[in-house]
Amino acid sequence: MAEFTMELNDEQKEVRDWLHGFAADVIRPAASEWDEREETPWPVIQEAAKVGIYSLDFYAQQYFDPTGLGIPMAMEELFWGDAGIALSIVGTGLAAVGVLANGTEEQIGTWIPQMYGDANDVKVAAFCSSEPDAGSDVASMRTRAVYDEAKDEWVLNGTKTWATNGGIANVHVVVAVVDSGLGSKGHASFIVPPNTPGLSQGQKFKKHGIRASHTAEVVLENVRIPGSCLLGGKEKLDERLARARERARAGGGERVKNAAMATFEASRPAVGAMAVGTARAAYEVALDYAKTREQFGRPIIDNQGVAFQLADMRTSIDAARLLVWRASWMAINGRPFTAAEGSMSKLFASETAKKVTAQAIQILGGNGYTREYPVERMHRDAAIYTIFEGTSEVQRLVIARTLSGMPIR
């Protein structure tokens, strides 16, 4: 087990500096254009693939870093560049985590490479969990998966929403209900292979922020997939459902995690790291501006009202990063989140990003409110962190339930 440390090793520093250079030289110059276009930045993704950032090998190397700091370090640097473009680059990772968390070794080896493609023909993947009437309330999910034993096929029907890369993905990972009587415990995850009949893109959303990232509905109409596309396999699913039914008859017992929640728990510290990157970017713009912008014959940072804001901004950013690193280290080393440390990291980091980007606009004044300066875009982007993969309210609920052991509603 790797010891927890606040210092990156030489190899991690080298990777961090490489990512920072890509974010500064490739992502940032393209950020405003793709935000305005509200389209997937395929050329930037391809550049990331050419240098090895958008690849299974790079993702796996960071994911399995024994210190747990590989992924949060990478997320912070890329999202420091721009949140919308960075999400287009890393969005496939959520689907990959879904397969890593629930799939067999064969499924991992088969499907994750197809999620990325290669430098000459890049692909993306989508993780589809939320529905029009089931966001945080995963127990209300309506998408159904029915097993056709005669053909060894699963038949999926339903509509997913808020899916990053939904409809344009080469591979979709879909969470569906297999036993409606078990609530969220009756869910399973499925791979929908490329070009499967019955899967189509619904509405593409025009968003407040992260506009370079494609977000859309995914419609499933009698989508038939091979039995081998059930993540984890049917034997494992049947065993899990049997245990859940037995516990239900016994009136409770050990908690069983559903497929969507297992994916979200694994990814929440990474989302916190994204928020840290956006917050840090806005803070740096505000700091540079405050040192060069003069009013009444002196730089505005000479005023306590500005200087104290910057001090608070930096303090919150560093505190958020430490919570993210702690949760990431705990996760990779198998330490249980006994105080919901994963949710803590996402909650604090996402709220920090919203506050810090708002403070950056305030420090820049009228300039901060215009698109001539990036903090306006950063503030719009930051709003998503308190919403996706569990709202701030849901994180507080998870933390409170974990601490109290009570079914707080």
GROMACS .gro file of C-alpha atoms in nm:
model
  409
    1MET     CA    1   0.000   0.000   0.000
    2ALA     CA    2   0.138   0.339  -0.101
    3GLU     CA    3   0.173   0.592   0.178
    4PHE     CA    4  -0.034   0.907   0.152
    5THR     CA    5   0.178   1.199   0.043
    6MET     CA    6   0.119   1.556  -0.065
    7GLU     CA    7   0.426   1.553  -0.288
    8LEU     CA    8   0.423   1.420  -0.644
    9ASN     CA    9   0.716   1.200  -0.740
   10ASP     CA   10   0.946   1.286  -1.031
   11GLU     CA   11   0.753   1.074  -1.282
   12GLN     CA   12   0.421   1.230  -1.179
   13LYS     CA   13   0.570   1.579  -1.206
   14GLU     CA   14   0.692   1.500  -1.556
   15VAL     CA   15   0.344   1.383  -1.659
   16ARG     CA   16   0.185   1.688  -1.493
   17ASP     CA   17   0.414   1.927  -1.680
   18TRP     CA   18   0.346   1.746  -2.008
   19LEU     CA   19  -0.030   1.772  -1.955
   20HIS     CA   20  -0.001   2.135  -1.853
   21GLY     CA   21   0.188   2.212  -2.173
   22PHE     CA   22  -0.081   2.043  -2.384
   23ALA     CA   23  -0.352   2.232  -2.196
   24ALA     CA   24  -0.173   2.564  -2.244
   25ASP     CA   25  -0.065   2.517  -2.606
   26VAL     CA   26  -0.355   2.318  -2.757
   27ILE     CA   27  -0.665   2.335  -2.537
   28ARG     CA   28  -0.668   2.699  -2.425
   29PRO     CA   29  -0.620   2.856  -2.770
   30ALA     CA   30  -0.920   2.656  -2.895
   31ALA     CA   31  -1.145   2.705  -2.593
   32SER     CA   32  -1.341   3.012  -2.698
   33GLU     CA   33  -1.403   2.885  -3.053
   34TRP     CA   34  -1.550   2.551  -2.949
   35ASP     CA   35  -1.753   2.709  -2.669
   36GLU     CA   36  -1.916   2.933  -2.929
   37ARG     CA   37  -1.963   2.652  -3.181
   38GLU     CA   38  -2.112   2.416  -2.918
   39GLU     CA   39  -1.970   2.119  -3.104
   40THR     CA   40  -1.746   1.827  -3.017
   41PRO     CA   41  -1.385   1.943  -3.078
   42TRP     CA   42  -1.277   1.641  -3.282
   43PRO     CA   43  -0.950   1.803  -3.399
   44VAL     CA   44  -0.842   1.863  -3.039
   45ILE     CA   45  -0.937   1.509  -2.936
   46GLN     CA   46  -0.734   1.381  -3.228
   47GLU     CA   47  -0.434   1.590  -3.120
   48ALA     CA   48  -0.472   1.443  -2.771
   49ALA     CA   49  -0.477   1.095  -2.926
   50LYS     CA   50  -0.165   1.165  -3.135
   51VAL     CA   51   0.042   1.258  -2.831
   52GLY     CA   52  -0.100   0.973  -2.623
   53ILE     CA   53  -0.331   1.159  -2.384
   54TYR     CA   54  -0.652   1.026  -2.536
   55SER     CA   55  -0.576   0.656  -2.514
   56LEU     CA   56  -0.646   0.347  -2.310
   57ASP     CA   57  -0.279   0.315  -2.217
   58PHE     CA   58  -0.257   0.664  -2.070
   59TYR     CA   59  -0.587   0.631  -1.886
   60ALA     CA   60  -0.490   0.292  -1.743
   61GLN     CA   61  -0.149   0.419  -1.635
   62GLN     CA   62  -0.307   0.702  -1.438
   63TYR     CA   63  -0.599   0.492  -1.311
   64PHE     CA   64  -0.368   0.228  -1.162
   65ASP     CA   65  -0.114   0.471  -1.016
   66PRO     CA   66  -0.059   0.317  -0.668
   67THR     CA   67  -0.064   0.660  -0.503
   68GLY     CA   68  -0.410   0.730  -0.647
   69LEU     CA   69  -0.294   1.072  -0.766
   70GLY     CA   70  -0.260   0.997  -1.137
   71ILE     CA   71  -0.621   1.063  -1.235
   72PRO     CA   72  -0.682   1.374  -1.018
   73MET     CA   73  -0.353   1.525  -1.134
   74ALA     CA   74  -0.445   1.467  -1.499
   75MET     CA   75  -0.799   1.600  -1.455
   76GLU     CA   76  -0.682   1.916  -1.283
   77GLU     CA   77  -0.436   2.005  -1.557
   78LEU     CA   78  -0.669   1.932  -1.850
   79PHE     CA   79  -0.961   2.121  -1.694
   80TRP     CA   80  -0.726   2.407  -1.611
   81GLY     CA   81  -0.703   2.436  -1.989
   82ASP     CA   82  -1.079   2.439  -2.053
   83ALA     CA   83  -1.364   2.242  -1.900
   84GLY     CA   84  -1.569   2.188  -2.217
   85ILE     CA   85  -1.283   2.059  -2.429
   86ALA     CA   86  -1.136   1.861  -2.142
   87LEU     CA   87  -1.469   1.689  -2.082
   88SER     CA   88  -1.476   1.591  -2.449
   89ILE     CA   89  -1.132   1.437  -2.400
   90VAL     CA   90  -1.205   1.257  -2.071
   91GLY     CA   91  -1.580   1.192  -2.108
   92THR     CA   92  -1.512   0.845  -2.245
   93GLY     CA   93  -1.347   0.769  -1.912
   94LEU     CA   94  -1.680   0.746  -1.726
   95ALA     CA   95  -1.794   0.467  -1.957
   96ALA     CA   96  -1.453   0.302  -1.916
   97VAL     CA   97  -1.487   0.321  -1.537
   98GLY     CA   98  -1.831   0.161  -1.570
   99VAL     CA   99  -1.672  -0.134  -1.747
  100LEU     CA  100  -1.373  -0.151  -1.511
  101ALA     CA  101  -1.602  -0.142  -1.206
  102ASN     CA  102  -1.850  -0.404  -1.325
  103GLY     CA  103  -1.704  -0.599  -1.617
  104THR     CA  104  -1.505  -0.919  -1.654
  105GLU     CA  105  -1.144  -0.919  -1.773
  106GLU     CA  106  -1.259  -1.031  -2.117
  107GLN     CA  107  -1.515  -0.750  -2.137
  108ILE     CA  108  -1.257  -0.495  -2.027
  109GLY     CA  109  -1.013  -0.613  -2.292
  110THR     CA  110  -1.279  -0.625  -2.563
  111TRP     CA  111  -1.471  -0.304  -2.517
  112ILE     CA  112  -1.247  -0.037  -2.366
  113PRO     CA  113  -1.013  -0.026  -2.670
  114GLN     CA  114  -1.319   0.024  -2.893
  115MET     CA  115  -1.420   0.323  -2.681
  116TYR     CA  116  -1.108   0.515  -2.781
  117GLY     CA  117  -1.023   0.402  -3.133
  118ASP     CA  118  -0.678   0.522  -3.243
  119ALA     CA  119  -0.500   0.842  -3.341
  120ASN     CA  120  -0.614   0.812  -3.702
  121ASP     CA  121  -0.975   0.727  -3.621
  122VAL     CA  122  -1.071   0.849  -3.273
  123LYS     CA  123  -1.387   0.720  -3.110
  124VAL     CA  124  -1.577   0.819  -2.796
  125ALA     CA  125  -1.796   0.630  -2.549
  126ALA     CA  126  -2.100   0.720  -2.339
  127PHE     CA  127  -2.221   0.618  -1.994
  128CYS     CA  128  -2.601   0.629  -1.987
  129SER     CA  129  -2.766   0.628  -1.645
  130SER     CA  130  -2.986   0.937  -1.591
  131GLU     CA  131  -3.338   0.944  -1.727
  132PRO     CA  132  -3.601   1.217  -1.773
  133ASP     CA  133  -3.769   1.106  -1.447
  134ALA     CA  134  -3.470   0.946  -1.275
  135GLY     CA  135  -3.161   1.153  -1.208
  136SER     CA  136  -3.044   1.140  -0.849
  137ASP     CA  137  -3.339   0.910  -0.776
  138VAL     CA  138  -3.191   0.604  -0.946
  139ALA     CA  139  -3.461   0.382  -0.794
  140SER     CA  140  -3.709   0.547  -1.034
  141MET     CA  141  -3.526   0.425  -1.343
  142ARG     CA  142  -3.760   0.297  -1.615
  143THR     CA  143  -3.527   0.165  -1.885
  144ARG     CA  144  -3.580  -0.210  -1.890
  145ALA     CA  145  -3.358  -0.500  -1.991
  146VAL     CA  146  -3.537  -0.830  -2.053
  147TYR     CA  147  -3.348  -1.153  -2.111
  148ASP     CA  148  -3.444  -1.362  -2.414
  149GLU     CA  149  -3.317  -1.700  -2.302
  150ALA     CA  150  -3.388  -1.873  -2.633
  151LYS     CA  151  -3.154  -1.638  -2.821
  152ASP     CA  152  -2.922  -1.552  -2.528
  153GLU     CA  153  -2.994  -1.184  -2.591
  154TRP     CA  154  -3.097  -0.888  -2.378
  155VAL     CA  155  -3.365  -0.653  -2.509
  156LEU     CA  156  -3.337  -0.291  -2.392
  157ASN     CA  157  -3.613  -0.028  -2.405
  158GLY     CA  158  -3.617   0.321  -2.259
  159THR     CA  159  -3.477   0.673  -2.282
  160LYS     CA  160  -3.160   0.805  -2.123
  161THR     CA  161  -3.080   1.171  -2.080
  162TRP     CA  162  -2.783   1.396  -1.997
  163ALA     CA  163  -2.550   1.143  -2.160
  164THR     CA  164  -2.205   1.281  -2.239
  165ASN     CA  165  -2.129   1.166  -2.595
  166GLY     CA  166  -2.478   1.015  -2.613
  167GLY     CA  167  -2.569   0.914  -2.967
  168ILE     CA  168  -2.227   0.996  -3.116
  169ALA     CA  169  -2.046   0.729  -2.913
  170ASN     CA  170  -1.898   0.417  -3.064
  171VAL     CA  171  -1.982   0.223  -2.747
  172HIS     CA  172  -2.265   0.300  -2.503
  173VAL     CA  173  -2.272   0.165  -2.147
  174VAL     CA  174  -2.637   0.156  -2.039
  175VAL     CA  175  -2.773   0.104  -1.688
  176ALA     CA  176  -3.113  -0.068  -1.694
  177VAL     CA  177  -3.365  -0.236  -1.465
  178VAL     CA  178  -3.362  -0.616  -1.466
  179ASP     CA  179  -3.582  -0.666  -1.156
  180SER     CA  180  -3.820  -0.379  -1.081
  181GLY     CA  181  -3.917  -0.530  -0.745
  182LEU     CA  182  -3.570  -0.466  -0.600
  183GLY     CA  183  -3.552  -0.091  -0.663
  184SER     CA  184  -3.197   0.030  -0.727
  185LYS     CA  185  -3.062  -0.316  -0.634
  186GLY     CA  186  -3.231  -0.458  -0.943
  187HIS     CA  187  -3.013  -0.265  -1.189
  188ALA     CA  188  -2.740  -0.391  -1.419
  189SER     CA  189  -2.503  -0.240  -1.676
  190PHE     CA  190  -2.489  -0.338  -2.042
  191ILE     CA  191  -2.262  -0.274  -2.337
  192VAL     CA  192  -2.440  -0.160  -2.653
  193PRO     CA  193  -2.191  -0.231  -2.936
  194PRO     CA  194  -2.134   0.003  -3.231
  195ASN     CA  195  -2.411   0.031  -3.490
  196THR     CA  196  -2.661  -0.172  -3.288
  197PRO     CA  197  -3.012  -0.129  -3.439
  198GLY     CA  198  -3.265   0.049  -3.221
  199LEU     CA  199  -3.027   0.292  -3.050
  200SER     CA  200  -3.059   0.653  -3.162
  201GLN     CA  201  -2.976   1.003  -3.046
  202GLY     CA  202  -3.262   1.208  -2.911
  203GLN     CA  203  -3.247   1.575  -2.820
  204LYS     CA  204  -2.904   1.737  -2.812
  205PHE     CA  205  -2.894   1.989  -2.528
  206LYS     CA  206  -2.782   2.349  -2.567
  207LYS     CA  207  -2.610   2.414  -2.237
  208HIS     CA  208  -2.517   2.704  -2.010
  209GLY     CA  209  -2.156   2.582  -1.990
  210ILE     CA  210  -1.920   2.302  -2.101
  211ARG     CA  211  -2.059   2.371  -2.447
  212ALA     CA  212  -1.780   2.190  -2.631
  213SER     CA  213  -1.894   1.866  -2.470
  214HIS     CA  214  -2.176   1.681  -2.648
  215THR     CA  215  -2.473   1.606  -2.419
  216ALA     CA  216  -2.785   1.436  -2.551
  217GLU     CA  217  -3.067   1.191  -2.497
  218VAL     CA  218  -3.023   0.828  -2.599
  219VAL     CA  219  -3.333   0.641  -2.715
  220LEU     CA  220  -3.343   0.261  -2.694
  221GLU     CA  221  -3.617   0.086  -2.893
  222ASN     CA  222  -3.604  -0.294  -2.883
  223VAL     CA  223  -3.226  -0.285  -2.875
  224ARG     CA  224  -3.102  -0.644  -2.888
  225ILE     CA  225  -2.755  -0.720  -2.761
  226PRO     CA  226  -2.574  -1.050  -2.703
  227GLY     CA  227  -2.587  -1.205  -2.357
  228SER     CA  228  -2.212  -1.147  -2.330
  229CYS     CA  229  -2.279  -0.771  -2.322
  230LEU     CA  230  -2.415  -0.788  -1.966
  231LEU     CA  231  -2.127  -0.648  -1.758
  232GLY     CA  232  -2.005  -0.905  -1.511
  233GLY     CA  233  -2.200  -1.189  -1.672
  234LYS     CA  234  -2.537  -1.346  -1.601
  235GLU     CA  235  -2.416  -1.588  -1.335
  236LYS     CA  236  -2.283  -1.304  -1.124
  237LEU     CA  237  -2.602  -1.103  -1.181
  238ASP     CA  238  -2.825  -1.395  -1.080
  239GLU     CA  239  -2.625  -1.446  -0.760
  240ARG     CA  240  -2.646  -1.077  -0.673
  241LEU     CA  241  -3.021  -1.061  -0.739
  242ALA     CA  242  -3.079  -1.374  -0.531
  243ARG     CA  243  -2.896  -1.220  -0.235
  244ALA     CA  244  -3.092  -0.898  -0.273
  245ARG     CA  245  -3.424  -1.087  -0.280
  246GLU     CA  246  -3.328  -1.287   0.028
  247ARG     CA  247  -3.236  -0.970   0.216
  248ALA     CA  248  -3.563  -0.808   0.106
  249ARG     CA  249  -3.758  -1.105   0.245
  250ALA     CA  250  -3.554  -1.084   0.566
  251GLY     CA  251  -3.639  -0.717   0.599
  252GLY     CA  252  -3.305  -0.553   0.520
  253GLY     CA  253  -2.947  -0.648   0.591
  254GLU     CA  254  -2.627  -0.575   0.411
  255ARG     CA  255  -2.640  -0.292   0.161
  256VAL     CA  256  -2.589  -0.385  -0.205
  257LYS     CA  257  -2.446  -0.129  -0.443
  258ASN     CA  258  -2.609  -0.096  -0.782
  259ALA     CA  259  -2.410  -0.062  -1.103
  260ALA     CA  260  -2.461   0.312  -1.148
  261MET     CA  261  -2.366   0.394  -0.790
  262ALA     CA  262  -2.049   0.184  -0.811
  263THR     CA  263  -1.942   0.389  -1.113
  264PHE     CA  264  -2.026   0.723  -0.952
  265GLU     CA  265  -1.846   0.640  -0.628
  266ALA     CA  266  -1.532   0.559  -0.825
  267SER     CA  267  -1.549   0.880  -1.030
  268ARG     CA  268  -1.651   1.145  -0.773
  269PRO     CA  269  -1.297   1.239  -0.664
  270ALA     CA  270  -1.208   1.276  -1.034
  271VAL     CA  271  -1.496   1.522  -1.076
  272GLY     CA  272  -1.364   1.708  -0.774
  273ALA     CA  273  -1.027   1.732  -0.949
  274MET     CA  274  -1.196   1.876  -1.258
  275ALA     CA  275  -1.351   2.145  -1.039
  276VAL     CA  276  -1.013   2.221  -0.881
  277GLY     CA  277  -0.865   2.273  -1.227
  278THR     CA  278  -1.136   2.520  -1.329
  279ALA     CA  279  -1.113   2.705  -0.998
  280ARG     CA  280  -0.735   2.729  -1.021
  281ALA     CA  281  -0.756   2.865  -1.375
  282ALA     CA  282  -0.997   3.140  -1.271
  283TYR     CA  283  -0.791   3.225  -0.964
  284GLU     CA  284  -0.475   3.264  -1.172
  285VAL     CA  285  -0.649   3.496  -1.419
  286ALA     CA  286  -0.783   3.705  -1.131
  287LEU     CA  287  -0.445   3.719  -0.956
  288ASP     CA  288  -0.263   3.833  -1.271
  289TYR     CA  289  -0.533   4.089  -1.342
  290ALA     CA  290  -0.526   4.224  -0.986
  291LYS     CA  291  -0.149   4.275  -1.003
  292THR     CA  292  -0.161   4.467  -1.333
  293ARG     CA  293  -0.495   4.651  -1.324
  294GLU     CA  294  -0.455   4.996  -1.171
  295GLN     CA  295  -0.719   5.214  -1.007
  296PHE     CA  296  -0.649   5.537  -0.822
  297GLY     CA  297  -0.283   5.511  -0.914
  298ARG     CA  298  -0.206   5.164  -0.776
  299PRO     CA  299  -0.271   4.798  -0.857
  300ILE     CA  300  -0.606   4.682  -0.726
  301ILE     CA  301  -0.438   4.398  -0.534
  302ASP     CA  302  -0.310   4.668  -0.297
  303ASN     CA  303  -0.666   4.690  -0.165
  304GLN     CA  304  -0.757   4.447   0.113
  305GLY     CA  305  -1.099   4.391  -0.042
  306VAL     CA  306  -0.931   4.231  -0.345
  307ALA     CA  307  -0.628   4.078  -0.173
  308PHE     CA  308  -0.837   3.904   0.092
  309GLN     CA  309  -1.064   3.755  -0.175
  310LEU     CA  310  -0.760   3.611  -0.352
  311ALA     CA  311  -0.630   3.471  -0.023
  312ASP     CA  312  -0.962   3.297   0.040
  313MET     CA  313  -0.975   3.168  -0.318
  314ARG     CA  314  -0.631   3.007  -0.298
  315THR     CA  315  -0.702   2.860   0.047
  316SER     CA  316  -1.024   2.697  -0.074
  317ILE     CA  317  -0.857   2.559  -0.386
  318ASP     CA  318  -0.575   2.399  -0.187
  319ALA     CA  319  -0.823   2.256   0.066
  320ALA     CA  320  -1.033   2.110  -0.217
  321ARG     CA  321  -0.728   1.950  -0.376
  322LEU     CA  322  -0.631   1.787  -0.047
  323LEU     CA  323  -0.978   1.637  -0.006
  324VAL     CA  324  -0.964   1.505  -0.363
  325TRP     CA  325  -0.618   1.356  -0.315
  326ARG     CA  326  -0.720   1.192   0.013
  327ALA     CA  327  -1.026   1.029  -0.142
  328SER     CA  328  -0.828   0.919  -0.448
  329TRP     CA  329  -0.556   0.763  -0.232
  330MET     CA  330  -0.817   0.586  -0.020
  331ALA     CA  331  -0.994   0.447  -0.327
  332ILE     CA  332  -0.685   0.301  -0.496
  333ASN     CA  333  -0.564   0.149  -0.169
  334GLY     CA  334  -0.895  -0.011  -0.082
  335ARG     CA  335  -0.970   0.211   0.216
  336PRO     CA  336  -1.347   0.229   0.272
  337PHE     CA  337  -1.515   0.568   0.261
  338THR     CA  338  -1.636   0.542   0.622
  339ALA     CA  339  -1.716   0.914   0.629
  340ALA     CA  340  -1.818   0.941   0.261
  341GLU     CA  341  -1.481   1.093   0.176
  342GLY     CA  342  -1.547   1.060  -0.198
  343SER     CA  343  -1.864   1.265  -0.170
  344MET     CA  344  -1.687   1.514   0.057
  345SER     CA  345  -1.422   1.575  -0.206
  346LYS     CA  346  -1.673   1.636  -0.485
  347LEU     CA  347  -1.899   1.851  -0.268
  348PHE     CA  348  -1.628   2.085  -0.145
  349ALA     CA  349  -1.439   2.107  -0.474
  350SER     CA  350  -1.751   2.174  -0.683
  351GLU     CA  351  -1.881   2.441  -0.447
  352THR     CA  352  -1.532   2.594  -0.443
  353ALA     CA  353  -1.526   2.612  -0.824
  354LYS     CA  354  -1.858   2.797  -0.834
  355LYS     CA  355  -1.751   3.043  -0.566
  356VAL     CA  356  -1.399   3.105  -0.694
  357THR     CA  357  -1.509   3.166  -1.054
  358ALA     CA  358  -1.773   3.411  -0.930
  359GLN     CA  359  -1.509   3.591  -0.724
  360ALA     CA  360  -1.283   3.606  -1.028
  361ILE     CA  361  -1.555   3.783  -1.226
  362GLN     CA  362  -1.601   4.028  -0.939
  363ILE     CA  363  -1.230   4.107  -0.928
  364LEU     CA  364  -1.222   4.170  -1.303
  365GLY     CA  365  -1.534   4.385  -1.275
  366GLY     CA  366  -1.700   4.470  -1.605
  367ASN     CA  367  -1.423   4.297  -1.797
  368GLY     CA  368  -1.497   3.974  -1.614
  369TYR     CA  369  -1.855   3.983  -1.737
  370THR     CA  370  -1.751   3.990  -2.103
  371ARG     CA  371  -1.639   3.708  -2.329
  372GLU     CA  372  -1.315   3.893  -2.393
  373TYR     CA  373  -1.188   3.740  -2.069
  374PRO     CA  374  -1.208   3.366  -1.992
  375VAL     CA  375  -1.348   3.389  -1.638
  376GLU     CA  376  -1.699   3.442  -1.779
  377ARG     CA  377  -1.676   3.105  -1.953
  378MET     CA  378  -1.513   2.943  -1.652
  379HIS     CA  379  -1.799   3.057  -1.430
  380ARG     CA  380  -2.055   2.907  -1.668
  381ASP     CA  381  -1.856   2.585  -1.684
  382ALA     CA  382  -1.820   2.560  -1.305
  383ALA     CA  383  -2.195   2.538  -1.254
  384ILE     CA  384  -2.201   2.180  -1.381
  385TYR     CA  385  -1.981   2.043  -1.103
  386THR     CA  386  -2.253   2.090  -0.842
  387ILE     CA  387  -2.502   1.908  -1.066
  388PHE     CA  388  -2.364   1.610  -1.257
  389GLU     CA  389  -2.268   1.276  -1.103
  390GLY     CA  390  -2.469   1.366  -0.797
  391THR     CA  391  -2.580   1.717  -0.702
  392SER     CA  392  -2.434   1.894  -0.400
  393GLU     CA  393  -2.756   1.814  -0.217
  394VAL     CA  394  -2.713   1.443  -0.292
  395GLN     CA  395  -2.351   1.456  -0.173
  396ARG     CA  396  -2.464   1.610   0.156
  397LEU     CA  397  -2.729   1.338   0.187
  398VAL     CA  398  -2.470   1.065   0.128
  399ILE     CA  399  -2.234   1.220   0.383
  400ALA     CA  400  -2.507   1.267   0.645
  401ARG     CA  401  -2.636   0.910   0.601
  402THR     CA  402  -2.285   0.770   0.625
  403LEU     CA  403  -2.201   0.964   0.940
  404SER     CA  404  -2.531   0.902   1.118
  405GLY     CA  405  -2.627   0.558   0.993
  406MET     CA  406  -2.980   0.695   0.965
  407PRO     CA  407  -3.207   0.691   0.653
  408ILE     CA  408  -3.210   1.070   0.625
  409ARG     CA  409  -3.443   1.205   0.357
   0.00000   0.00000   0.00000
